[in-house]
Each structure stands twice: as structure tokens, then as C-alpha cells.
Amino acid sequence: MQPDFSALDDYLADVDADGYLVDAASDDSTQRYVSGFDAPDPFFTLYTPDGTYLLVSGLEYGRAKKEARADEVRRGSDFDMREKMQEYGRYEAEARARAEFLAEYDVESVVTPRRFPLGSADELRDLGVDVEAETEDVVTTIRAVKQDEEIEHVRQAQKANERAMQAAEELVADADVVDGVLHHEDEPLTSERVKEEIEVTLLREGCALDETIVACGTDAADPHNRGSGPLDANEPIIVDIFPRNKATKYHADMTRTFCKGDPSETVREWYDLTHEALDAALAAVEPGATGEDVHDAACDVYEDAGLPTLRDDPTTETGYIHSTGHGVGLDVHELPHVSTNGAELKAGHVITVEPGLYDPDVGGVRIEDLVVVTEDGYENLTDYPIELVVG
Amino acid sequence: MQPDFSALDDYLADVDADGYLVDAASDDSTQRYVSGFDAPDPFFTLYTPDGTYLLVSGLEYGRAKKEARADEVRRGSDFDMREKMQEYGRYEAEARARAEFLAEYDVESVVTPRRFPLGSADELRDLGVDVEAETEDVVTTIRAVKQDEEIEHVRQAQKANERAMQAAEELVADADVVDGVLHHEDEPLTSERVKEEIEVTLLREGCALDETIVACGTDAADPHNRGSGPLDANEPIIVDIFPRNKATKYHADMTRTFCKGDPSETVREWYDLTHEALDAALAAVEPGATGEDVHDAACDVYEDAGLPTLRDDPTTETGYIHSTGHGVGLDVHELPHVSTNGAELKAGHVITVEPGLYDPDVGGVRIEDLVVVTEDGYENLTDYPIELVVG
């Protein structure tokens, strides 16, 4: 895949810098995107309008030459690292090698991501290189617009995600109810047990995840609570899964809310309203609309029904208390914002749409689909039923 | 747990700085260690000899107050973030809030980890704060010495690791051999299949891992190759597992080499020699010995047997071509170095000892135990047989 870096070329011209420099491991998505290389330890990537150049350890040299999207790959020994280490110690030796690497490409000034390491930057400055952190989100804005290959990666992760959601739903649907608590194989069915099933399912699909949400009752009333302990009958259970495919590194994200038994009238109303808010927000997704338009469409549904939203009341602690979505890609949360101040949507943006309602006295309800903005609207990448009562 | 930060106090006094400042999420182990807090997004931790102070988002405020090892937790609204955002935009607003936060604790100068974000540092400098990246590994040196609680965390992760190793060994031992290739349930047994079994086992033990090594044949001859494809009979298979406990965040690390069938005479000799190198290196582990002493003990065994080592020949591409070990804790690779130039070992250091031999014409052999340095030697945290031929 060849990213379209024309906006970065323009930015570099604007700020009069010779290149864009990244010093990070590949868990940094900007590094992964600019270098096209996956390595566990930090390495140097220099992007210039003339080419992309990597400086890696000897250990990664062979693999980088094969796998990186780079015009040239260099290693420490090209810059006499061993001798420099003896003369200057490790940190200054690294800095001197890096400065020589930049000089070979006639680079005297660089812009970096905001989280570029301070030690590395100041040492380059001491050696005469002009180093400034970017003041705009240039590369993250570029990588928010996905190419077809990236959309396929997200689609693949989402298929795995749906299998994991199915495994979670089945555990809840097939549970026995003993004294109001869900049971599985004669033991209380816990949030932890459902998460384990989700993770094992994802793992067998080549995906991993650091965290997942299976939250019931008051846990579900806090949108950031991951959930713990036994799950109750007749209560809404929020299941929010956001895995990363281990090979491609692209994410998916979806949420469903399940209830085993008989939900309260309020929960039923909230669920239908949230489904309505989802449909309204989805209907607003198209190129040229803004992330704020999509957020507004969801807020309108809730406010028309008399429920509080953060848009209407910034101090509310119940009702619709988060934004409507976010971009998804190499990071599970990335641009564009689908919220107040969310900017214009473009074809190729992959975003979540995830309205929900929360109140410690009621619990929580959320429904989340993952969609890609297309030339004439959107394509929903989520293929999973929207149904509250299961089993 | 209360870390012993006296060495940090001394360093701050030496460089005449008021505090140590971290701006990172908790996947940064120094942040996790200094703050005692686990959060997915970056936050600010200020350590001073008088106390530890956190500046977090409103979202994390309640949890940080409960869970962080902090004398005070502050949030954006304490510094009028909303008003500042409107007046200055996001980045400058954050910088101004951070400068005010530092000023409240009379902090005018800070030292930071080397990978502190450049954007954040330069904006604080513009507001008059003196910010310098540390030139010594102060906090990583402190956290290399584990307290009892941390050793228990490593021990727990290692127990899970042994179960995963057992699962891997059983797959190899119980495999059928068809045309020289291991088979499981009538399909070729692949590196990927064994890794999946390892990961699922670890997951059920509350552990996760990003990568694991199951490498056979020429894959095994490259110590950094993760391995792929069908596994062969009569060939050594290196299994190296380094999981992290998801709750405590501490790692374990171990390697065994298995062979199903009849290994070559050379592989048998290499295995026995590597076992001997392991024993010799372990015997050298005690407080006051250096990491280099331990490395030398392993190298001596190989060189006495006439095999090449990097110590003897820095250009060799076969033989003993890596260092003997590394520290293990919140990071899977951390201080101390157990290699050439490895410094003095201290009681509380948790290190791997992992000699091995490699040659594309033979394959690879490695045996790795995890030990903690004690007052009078070491305790081996690894309880797993050392046996080449299985099944």
C-alpha cells in the first residue's frame, strides 16, 4: 500500500522543514503507517518528499529491507556505531549516528510527531539539526482516510469480532437463572467468564485485545467500566468488543446490549430509543457531513424524548453522556471525531456510531456499529442482529 | 507497594531539579511504576521528594483517586481546562494547565524519562519550566530491584508460563509423524497451532502475550525468528514464551527445546553443552557478581568445547550469538544486562539465564530459566524439566 502523503508534503513546505522524523516502535501507529514496518523496538524513520529512509538495529536490518516500505534501510554499522559507542557512550553515539543519517539525505530540519522522544530531539538539536514537534495532526489526518486494502483489514477484524459477540451472546442466552443470577455449568456466569470466551474466540481468529467490556447493572451505567462479577437476569448487559488483528494491526469495534429474562419497561424504552438514535445517526453519515452532524442526529432523538444529553446539559451525569463515535484503524480511537466540533467526513473514513443511555438507577444500554464513509453515504461493516432479549 | 526512590532523590539533588515528570499512558512501565496507576491514555505524574502528584482527565479522576499511589490527584477542571481550550486551543490549553499544576507544587525544573514527548516538553519550556531528559537510567535502575510483592507477581506469571509450556510440549510429544512432519488430528502440526494453544492456555491463566516463539529447523537457527509452518520430526523445536499477567502487568520468560523423534548427534551434543552452560551461568549468579560474570561463565563452556561465541569473535553468525540474559519485570526486557559490560547484580534483580547455539545447517537449541538474585545466590523461579526428546 502506498499512502497519499501529499498533505504532508504541503505541510513540510509550509513550515519549511526538510523531512518528517519518527522515533518509535511499531506499536506507535504513525510509525507503523509511515514506515510500513512492524518491529518491537524503537527505530528511526525519515520521510521526505523524495523518499522514505529507515535507520534500524543490525538485528532488524534484514527483515526491514524485505518488509519495510522504504527507499533505503540503514543500520548502526553504516555509521560506525561500535566505534562511536566506545568514544561517546550509548546515547551520544546514537545521536551522532542519527545526525549523520539525516545529513546523508541533506536533511537539516525535521518536524516530528508530538510524542517524539525529548532525549532524542535535544541531542539532535545539540548536533545542529532543527527539530520541532508538529502543531497540527498531519499524519493522523492522512491515515484517517483508509485505502481499500485498509478497509478490507477492518472488515476482516470485524468478522472475527462478530464471532466473538456470538460466543458472548450464546453464553448469556443459554445461561440458567438461579436466584436472579445467570449460571453456566452450575456456576454463576461472570463478566470475567464471558470476556474469557470472547478472548479465546478472537485469538482463534488471529485477533488480540487488551480489554473488553462486559458490564451489567451499575457497572453498565458507567460507560468506561469494564464490568466484573456475576451477571444478573432481567438486567441489560453491555458487551463492547474492540479487537486488533495481530497480522494487519487494524481494529474493529462493536457493541450490543443483551438481556436474559424480562427487562424493565424503562430499559425496553431506552433500547428502542437507542436503536432509533443509531438509525438517525447512521442516516446522517455521508461525505461532506460533519462528525458533529452525526452526533447531533443522535442527540436530537434523545432530547426529543425528554432525556438529558451532554450537548444540552454539559453537567449531566445520566442520559447520553459520551460522544457518538470515533475513527477506527491502526488505533482503536483515532480521527475523525464524531462529536461536538467533529470535522467534515470524507469517503474512506471508518467510524463507529454508538449512542447509549446510562443511569445508575437503571443500568446502561448501548448499540454500536462500525461503518465506512463512501462516496454516496456509508457502508455498514457490521452484520449482527440488534435485539435486546436473548435466550 | 512503596518503591524506594532514594536514588531518584539523590539524582534530582545532583542535577538541581525540583521533580521527575512523566507524561505517558501506563503501558509505559516507568509511568506505571512511579504512579502506581493503570490507565490506557497518557496522564501526568510529578514525583518530588515531598510527594507524588497526578494530573488526569476527568474520566479517570475517580478511579485515580482510589487506585493511584499519589499524595494528590488533580484534573483538568481544577485548572479551568474548558475556558483555556476556548481561549488557546487544545495543545496550549493543556500546556498551561500543566504549568499551573507544576507551579502549585513549587516545581520550576523537572527531569523526565528520555522518551518524554517533545511537544509537551517544548510547550512547558515556552511557559518558563526548565525541562531536561535524564542522561542516566535512574528509574529503570531503581525498578530493576524487585520488592517481595513484585517477585510474587513474577512467580505467578511464571506458574502460568509453565502450564503453557506443558501444553506446547504435549502437542509435540503426542504428535504423529507422517513423512517426517509432525501431525495433530490428521493435520500437519504447525508453529501457529502450537502458539495458539500456548496463548489460549495463558489467557485462561489471566496472562496475555503479543508474541511467542515456536521455531523449528532454519527458523530456530535465527534467535529472533518467531517460527512458522509445519514442525518436523527429529529436529529441535525452540519454544520461548514471555507472557504478561494482565492484572499485575509483570512478566515471566522461559525457553525449552523439544525434539520428537531422533535428534542428530550434533543436536544432542549442543543440547548437553547448553545445559552445561546454563548450569555454569546459574552458578555464577550472586549479589556482587556482574552480569558480565554470568555471561562469561556461559561463554567459557562453549569456547572450551571449541564453539564460536560473539565474545570470542564479534563477527560470528553461528554458535552462541546473543547475550546470556536480561532483567524481567514490568517490561519483558529491562535492567540489568546479563551480557558483556553487564553491571553488578543486586539481591532483588530478576533475570533470565538463556544460553543457546545456532547454525542454519543444524538448527537451534536454547534453554532459559528465570531466577531472582537473593542475598546468598539465587532462587530459580522455573520449575520445568530440561529434556530434549519428548513423546
PDB file of C-alpha atoms in Angstrom, chain A residues 23-25 27 40-42 59 82 90-91 94 98 112-123 125 131-137 193 195-197 199-200 203-204 207-211 224 226 244 246 314 333 337, chain B residues 23-25 27 40-42 59 82 90-91 94 98 112-123 125 131-137 193 195-197 199-200 203-204 207-211 224 226 244 246 314 333 337:
ATOM      1  CA  ASP A  23      11.492   7.608  16.530  1.00  0.00           C
ATOM      2  CA  ALA A  24       9.222   4.887  17.880  1.00  0.00           C
ATOM      3  CA  ALA A  25       8.457   1.175  17.837  1.00  0.00           C
ATOM      4  CA  ASP A  27       3.106  -0.054  18.412  1.00  0.00           C
ATOM      5  CA  PRO A  40       9.023  -4.325  18.657  1.00  0.00           C
ATOM      6  CA  ASP A  41      11.821  -1.850  19.469  1.00  0.00           C
ATOM      7  CA  PRO A  42      12.113   1.823  18.515  1.00  0.00           C
ATOM      8  CA  LEU A  59      19.080  -7.215  14.363  1.00  0.00           C
ATOM      9  CA  ARG A  82      30.628   0.409  17.620  1.00  0.00           C
ATOM     10  CA  ARG A  90      25.453   4.937  24.037  1.00  0.00           C
ATOM     11  CA  TYR A  91      23.166   7.964  23.910  1.00  0.00           C
ATOM     12  CA  GLU A  94      23.144   7.081  18.781  1.00  0.00           C
ATOM     13  CA  ARG A  98      21.306   9.694  13.568  1.00  0.00           C
ATOM     14  CA  THR A 112       8.142  15.194  14.350  1.00  0.00           C
ATOM     15  CA  PRO A 113       5.017  13.710  15.904  1.00  0.00           C
ATOM     16  CA  ARG A 114       4.123  15.460  19.171  1.00  0.00           C
ATOM     17  CA  ARG A 115       5.205  12.422  21.215  1.00  0.00           C
ATOM     18  CA  PHE A 116       8.693  12.212  19.643  1.00  0.00           C
ATOM     19  CA  PRO A 117      11.188  11.424  22.460  1.00  0.00           C
ATOM     20  CA  LEU A 118      12.641  14.506  24.127  1.00  0.00           C
ATOM     21  CA  GLY A 119      16.078  12.962  24.734  1.00  0.00           C
ATOM     22  CA  SER A 120      16.472  12.070  21.073  1.00  0.00           C
ATOM     23  CA  ALA A 121      15.256  15.530  19.944  1.00  0.00           C
ATOM     24  CA  ASP A 122      17.519  17.560  22.231  1.00  0.00           C
ATOM     25  CA  GLU A 123      20.576  15.521  21.278  1.00  0.00           C
ATOM     26  CA  ARG A 125      19.455  19.819  18.307  1.00  0.00           C
ATOM     27  CA  VAL A 131      13.742  19.645  15.367  1.00  0.00           C
ATOM     28  CA  GLU A 132      10.160  20.784  16.040  1.00  0.00           C
ATOM     29  CA  ALA A 133       7.072  18.808  17.083  1.00  0.00           C
ATOM     30  CA  GLU A 134       4.170  19.240  14.687  1.00  0.00           C
ATOM     31  CA  THR A 135       1.446  21.648  15.771  1.00  0.00           C
ATOM     32  CA  GLU A 136      -1.193  20.049  13.538  1.00  0.00           C
ATOM     33  CA  ASP A 137      -2.333  16.420  13.335  1.00  0.00           C
ATOM     34  CA  ARG A 193     -16.031 -15.757  32.155  1.00  0.00           C
ATOM     35  CA  LYS A 195     -14.643 -11.997  28.493  1.00  0.00           C
ATOM     36  CA  GLU A 196     -12.516 -15.140  28.511  1.00  0.00           C
ATOM     37  CA  GLU A 197     -14.820 -16.708  25.912  1.00  0.00           C
ATOM     38  CA  GLU A 199     -10.817 -13.505  24.002  1.00  0.00           C
ATOM     39  CA  VAL A 200     -10.381 -17.185  23.198  1.00  0.00           C
ATOM     40  CA  LEU A 203      -7.469 -15.495  19.459  1.00  0.00           C
ATOM     41  CA  ARG A 204      -8.545 -18.405  17.274  1.00  0.00           C
ATOM     42  CA  CYS A 207      -7.065 -11.259  16.811  1.00  0.00           C
ATOM     43  CA  ALA A 208      -5.986  -9.930  20.203  1.00  0.00           C
ATOM     44  CA  LEU A 209      -7.345  -7.387  22.597  1.00  0.00           C
ATOM     45  CA  ASP A 210      -6.119  -5.716  25.746  1.00  0.00           C
ATOM     46  CA  GLU A 211      -9.535  -5.044  27.196  1.00  0.00           C
ATOM     47  CA  HIS A 224     -15.910   3.266  30.972  1.00  0.00           C
ATOM     48  CA  ARG A 226     -15.130  -2.860  32.080  1.00  0.00           C
ATOM     49  CA  ARG A 244      -6.950  -5.836  16.746  1.00  0.00           C
ATOM     50  CA  LYS A 246      -2.496  -9.443  15.023  1.00  0.00           C
ATOM     51  CA  PRO A 314     -22.698  19.695  29.999  1.00  0.00           C
ATOM     52  CA  HIS A 333      -9.558   5.516  18.784  1.00  0.00           C
ATOM     53  CA  HIS A 337     -14.086  12.863  15.878  1.00  0.00           C
TER      54      HIS A 337
ATOM     55  CA  ASP B  23       3.753  12.082  30.537  1.00  0.00           C
ATOM     56  CA  ALA B  24       2.675   8.659  29.303  1.00  0.00           C
ATOM     57  CA  ALA B  25      -0.026   6.007  29.466  1.00  0.00           C
ATOM     58  CA  ASP B  27       1.819   0.829  29.009  1.00  0.00           C
ATOM     59  CA  PRO B  40      -4.958   3.462  28.822  1.00  0.00           C
ATOM     60  CA  ASP B  41      -4.417   7.130  27.880  1.00  0.00           C
ATOM     61  CA  PRO B  42      -1.482   9.403  28.710  1.00  0.00           C
ATOM     62  CA  LEU B  59     -12.766  10.480  33.032  1.00  0.00           C
ATOM     63  CA  ARG B  82     -12.693  24.254  29.373  1.00  0.00           C
ATOM     64  CA  ARG B  90      -6.207  22.156  22.879  1.00  0.00           C
ATOM     65  CA  TYR B  91      -2.414  21.880  22.965  1.00  0.00           C
ATOM     66  CA  GLU B  94      -3.047  21.534  28.120  1.00  0.00           C
ATOM     67  CA  ARG B  98       0.245  21.543  33.283  1.00  0.00           C
ATOM     68  CA  THR B 112      11.975  13.454  32.528  1.00  0.00           C
ATOM     69  CA  PRO B 113      12.397   9.977  31.062  1.00  0.00           C
ATOM     70  CA  ARG B 114      14.302  10.073  27.766  1.00  0.00           C
ATOM     71  CA  ARG B 115      11.122   9.271  25.815  1.00  0.00           C
ATOM     72  CA  PHE B 116       9.087  12.145  27.330  1.00  0.00           C
ATOM     73  CA  PRO B 117       7.014  13.736  24.500  1.00  0.00           C
ATOM     74  CA  LEU B 118       8.799  16.567  22.709  1.00  0.00           C
ATOM     75  CA  GLY B 119       5.631  18.613  22.111  1.00  0.00           C
ATOM     76  CA  SER B 120       4.720  18.557  25.782  1.00  0.00           C
ATOM     77  CA  ALA B 121       8.295  19.449  26.828  1.00  0.00           C
ATOM     78  CA  ASP B 122       8.752  22.375  24.446  1.00  0.00           C
ATOM     79  CA  GLU B 123       5.384  23.877  25.413  1.00  0.00           C
ATOM     80  CA  ARG B 125       9.661  25.351  28.275  1.00  0.00           C
ATOM     81  CA  VAL B 131      12.646  20.532  31.302  1.00  0.00           C
ATOM     82  CA  GLU B 132      15.534  18.129  30.644  1.00  0.00           C
ATOM     83  CA  ALA B 133      15.543  14.439  29.705  1.00  0.00           C
ATOM     84  CA  GLU B 134      17.540  12.295  32.126  1.00  0.00           C
ATOM     85  CA  THR B 135      21.012  11.273  30.994  1.00  0.00           C
ATOM     86  CA  GLU B 136      21.140   8.259  33.310  1.00  0.00           C
ATOM     87  CA  ASP B 137      18.710   5.356  33.649  1.00  0.00           C
ATOM     88  CA  ARG B 193      -1.143 -24.162  16.049  1.00  0.00           C
ATOM     89  CA  LYS B 195       1.320 -20.841  19.583  1.00  0.00           C
ATOM     90  CA  GLU B 196      -2.485 -20.776  19.626  1.00  0.00           C
ATOM     91  CA  GLU B 197      -2.505 -23.489  22.295  1.00  0.00           C
ATOM     92  CA  GLU B 199      -1.961 -18.331  24.056  1.00  0.00           C
ATOM     93  CA  VAL B 200      -5.266 -19.936  24.957  1.00  0.00           C
ATOM     94  CA  LEU B 203      -5.371 -16.466  28.600  1.00  0.00           C
ATOM     95  CA  ARG B 204      -7.185 -18.882  30.875  1.00  0.00           C
ATOM     96  CA  CYS B 207      -1.985 -13.745  31.095  1.00  0.00           C
ATOM     97  CA  ALA B 208      -1.520 -12.233  27.655  1.00  0.00           C
ATOM     98  CA  LEU B 209       1.304 -12.056  25.192  1.00  0.00           C
ATOM     99  CA  ASP B 210       1.981 -10.211  21.985  1.00  0.00           C
ATOM    100  CA  GLU B 211       4.379 -12.734  20.569  1.00  0.00           C
ATOM    101  CA  HIS B 224      14.760 -13.696  16.634  1.00  0.00           C
ATOM    102  CA  ARG B 226       9.168 -16.390  15.701  1.00  0.00           C
ATOM    103  CA  ARG B 244       2.486 -10.699  30.984  1.00  0.00           C
ATOM    104  CA  LYS B 246      -2.933  -8.886  32.763  1.00  0.00           C
ATOM    105  CA  PRO B 314      32.247 -10.402  17.198  1.00  0.00           C
ATOM    106  CA  HIS B 333      13.401  -6.775  28.650  1.00  0.00           C
ATOM    107  CA  HIS B 337      22.067  -6.500  31.393  1.00  0.00           C
TER     108      HIS B 337
END
